[in-house]
Amino acid sequence: MWKRILVLLLALWIVVACSEAQETPEATAIVELADTAVPTATDLPTATVPPALTPTIVIPTVAPQPGEAATPLPPAPEAIFPEMPRFATFRETAVDLTPAIFHDPIAPDLSNVTVPFVLSPEQLDRLAADGFVVSPGVEKEFFTVYEQARYANVPTFITSDSLLHVYHLLFDKVLRTAERQAFIPLLRELNEAMLVQTDLQYQALQGAEWEDAALRTVAFIGVGSKLMDPSTDVPAYAQELVDAELANIEAASGIMPSPLFPGLENGEDYTQYIPRGHYTISEELTAYFKSMMWYGRMTFRLKTDNPDVGRAETRAALLLVHALRTAQVNGQPALQAWLDLYNPTVFFVGRSDDLTAFQYLEVIDTVYGTTPDLATIADESQLDTFIEAANELPPPQILGLVISVGDDVEETTKGFRFMGQRFVPDAYIFRELIYRNVGTAENPRMLPKGLDVMAAMGSERAYSILDELGETQYANYPEQMDKMQTWVDGLTTDEWTETLYTTWLYTFEPLLAEPGAGYPQFMQSEAWLDKQLNTSLGSWAELKHDTILYAKQVYAELGGGGGAPVPLPARGYVEPVPEFFARLEALTTMTVDGLQERQLLNEQDLNSLMRLQSLAAALQVMAEKELRGEPLTEQEHNLIRFYGGELEHLTMAAADREDEDPAAQPIMDEEPQAAVIADVATAPDPDGDGSPNPVVLEEAVGRINEIYAVVPLINEDGTIQLQVAKGGV
């Protein structure tokens, strides 16, 4: 199959450098910034209702069959998932000021601006017109841009891009460390206990009506166990099924029938098991990725077009949930081990929007009686009652299965996932802005754009670009975008800051807001709005890269360091976005508090995060001073001068070390580089001919671009000097 790469341009005024994107096997990769196709609008499809981030769950009374007396089920608690206390509180330092930095306009010939750089005529023209210019760069990391500026004795411009990048590095580091030191050992113990317990179930149910379901639960856990530890012994009776699934996973050849889930009419997308992100750096992390991806993707559905398939998958789900309740891990119920693995990943990324063991247990106890034994669970006469009751639980808000046009999305996707992938707001926004919610069968919108997320978060410029590209011409796009903007506007601060993932998104809001009066001239143009969009999209791509295992990907439908040198005299400038720095400081503090509470943070990572927290706090103070027209102190100017060294220290601190020894040198096969790529959405059949031919939307960042900005430096006497400063974006 031919590989196609559509390279789409985001910024209309700035020059963006792209990295090479690796394509997913058997899928076409689209590295997205914008589009040029102009779709047409026809009929409006039906839209779904936006969820709360933590939906309330109520179990209904099952309707009686004709001729039967109504027997209402006992009332169930309103919230059946055990309450997970917040790991940490988001505490943002308030920014209370009126920007008041008014300076003489930049002269068309730059005669009133100090330009300590050799720039091209085109760059100088952009400086005069917009107050800044972005040009392609060659550096692989931010710290080299700033260190080179310091050595050259030229003014530096500290950007929001550079600080967001450092948070990405540290977030990815602490997540890797938690996975290695806590999550992987816990998953191994859980696998071992569940394999023993499901085997006991099979022995008890051999020869009975539920024997096949018991076989499939053993095979399901067997696949997850073998992916994590290939040396795991699987019972001989399940070996054939396990080997067949493992062969598909290792081949990763696209969308294929699943041996263990034959009822999946459109098969499973086995390309999702290709390790990516930081899961490629060690065999252990690769194994963890595959095992958790298996547990996160495969769904035991309640209902399908073929009722027998829904019953078969639900039998297996009931046995799995019962095994979780009865198995023991270190003397405690396996459910506790499951929670110990699930809850920290909720703090990192978010809750699963698929049905969990606790939701099934609540319905089980309602239908079968409190804490039923295996024989009671395997009572076929109660199976349909359970299915009807469980079917009233909330459906997933993000489509994570391959389904066909015409399928009932809710009925086809609702079911139990052992460790379901997580609901994240951006994926939900994507789901609401593609077919069937946007577009028609004749002209479906099969893939979203990163700009959709920024527009939903309030960026008028993002929506304007989408309109210019023709995206808003898709049927129902404006209505769905309005619904998404209303939903985002309705999120409280507590909802925005429930997880590190959503709080990271929350830091983009101040960048997406249009600067008003009192900000420097370089922030007053449409080009600056494009720069901030690029900043947010770049950091969002890093977020998707870091959380690629846990965050659910949206699917469209088928058919559709060193000693400090002598300080240099050049003075620099901080991008004056104090609200952004305040939120990043609060996000970093929240990361520390939440992980320390669960003993998931080692001393080295703690020190690095605290260093970033202090840096963000200092930059907030400096940005506020700049907007008030106050001169910076010599100590603050020194922080700007040596900013590159601080970035270098934090970059190196985010690298892995041999045996996790803080004293060891960082493990680096090559020099550090900021470039990353992540797949964020899949269209299984973009041609609409019913044959799986996946196209994948990938988001990437590449080499560090150079930004030159005309900044207003405040002198000790209060006068303003216009000067060009250099930074990285």
PDB file of C-alpha atoms in Angstrom, residues 222-230 286-288 290-291:
ATOM      1  CA  GLY A 222      -2.893 -15.462  29.122  1.00  0.00           C
ATOM      2  CA  VAL A 223      -2.349 -13.017  26.260  1.00  0.00           C
ATOM      3  CA  GLY A 224      -1.827 -10.102  28.642  1.00  0.00           C
ATOM      4  CA  SER A 225       0.525 -12.191  30.767  1.00  0.00           C
ATOM      5  CA  LYS A 226       2.596 -13.442  27.828  1.00  0.00           C
ATOM      6  CA  LEU A 227       2.894  -9.921  26.441  1.00  0.00           C
ATOM      7  CA  MET A 228       4.290  -8.752  29.775  1.00  0.00           C
ATOM      8  CA  ASP A 229       6.394 -11.857  30.441  1.00  0.00           C
ATOM      9  CA  PRO A 230       6.925 -14.166  27.435  1.00  0.00           C
ATOM     10  CA  THR A 286       7.778  -2.398  25.424  1.00  0.00           C
ATOM     11  CA  ALA A 287       6.276  -5.460  27.109  1.00  0.00           C
ATOM     12  CA  TYR A 288       4.302  -3.286  29.534  1.00  0.00           C
ATOM     13  CA  LYS A 290       1.678  -4.238  24.777  1.00  0.00           C
ATOM     14  CA  SER A 291       0.113  -5.851  27.830  1.00  0.00           C
TER      15      SER A 291
END
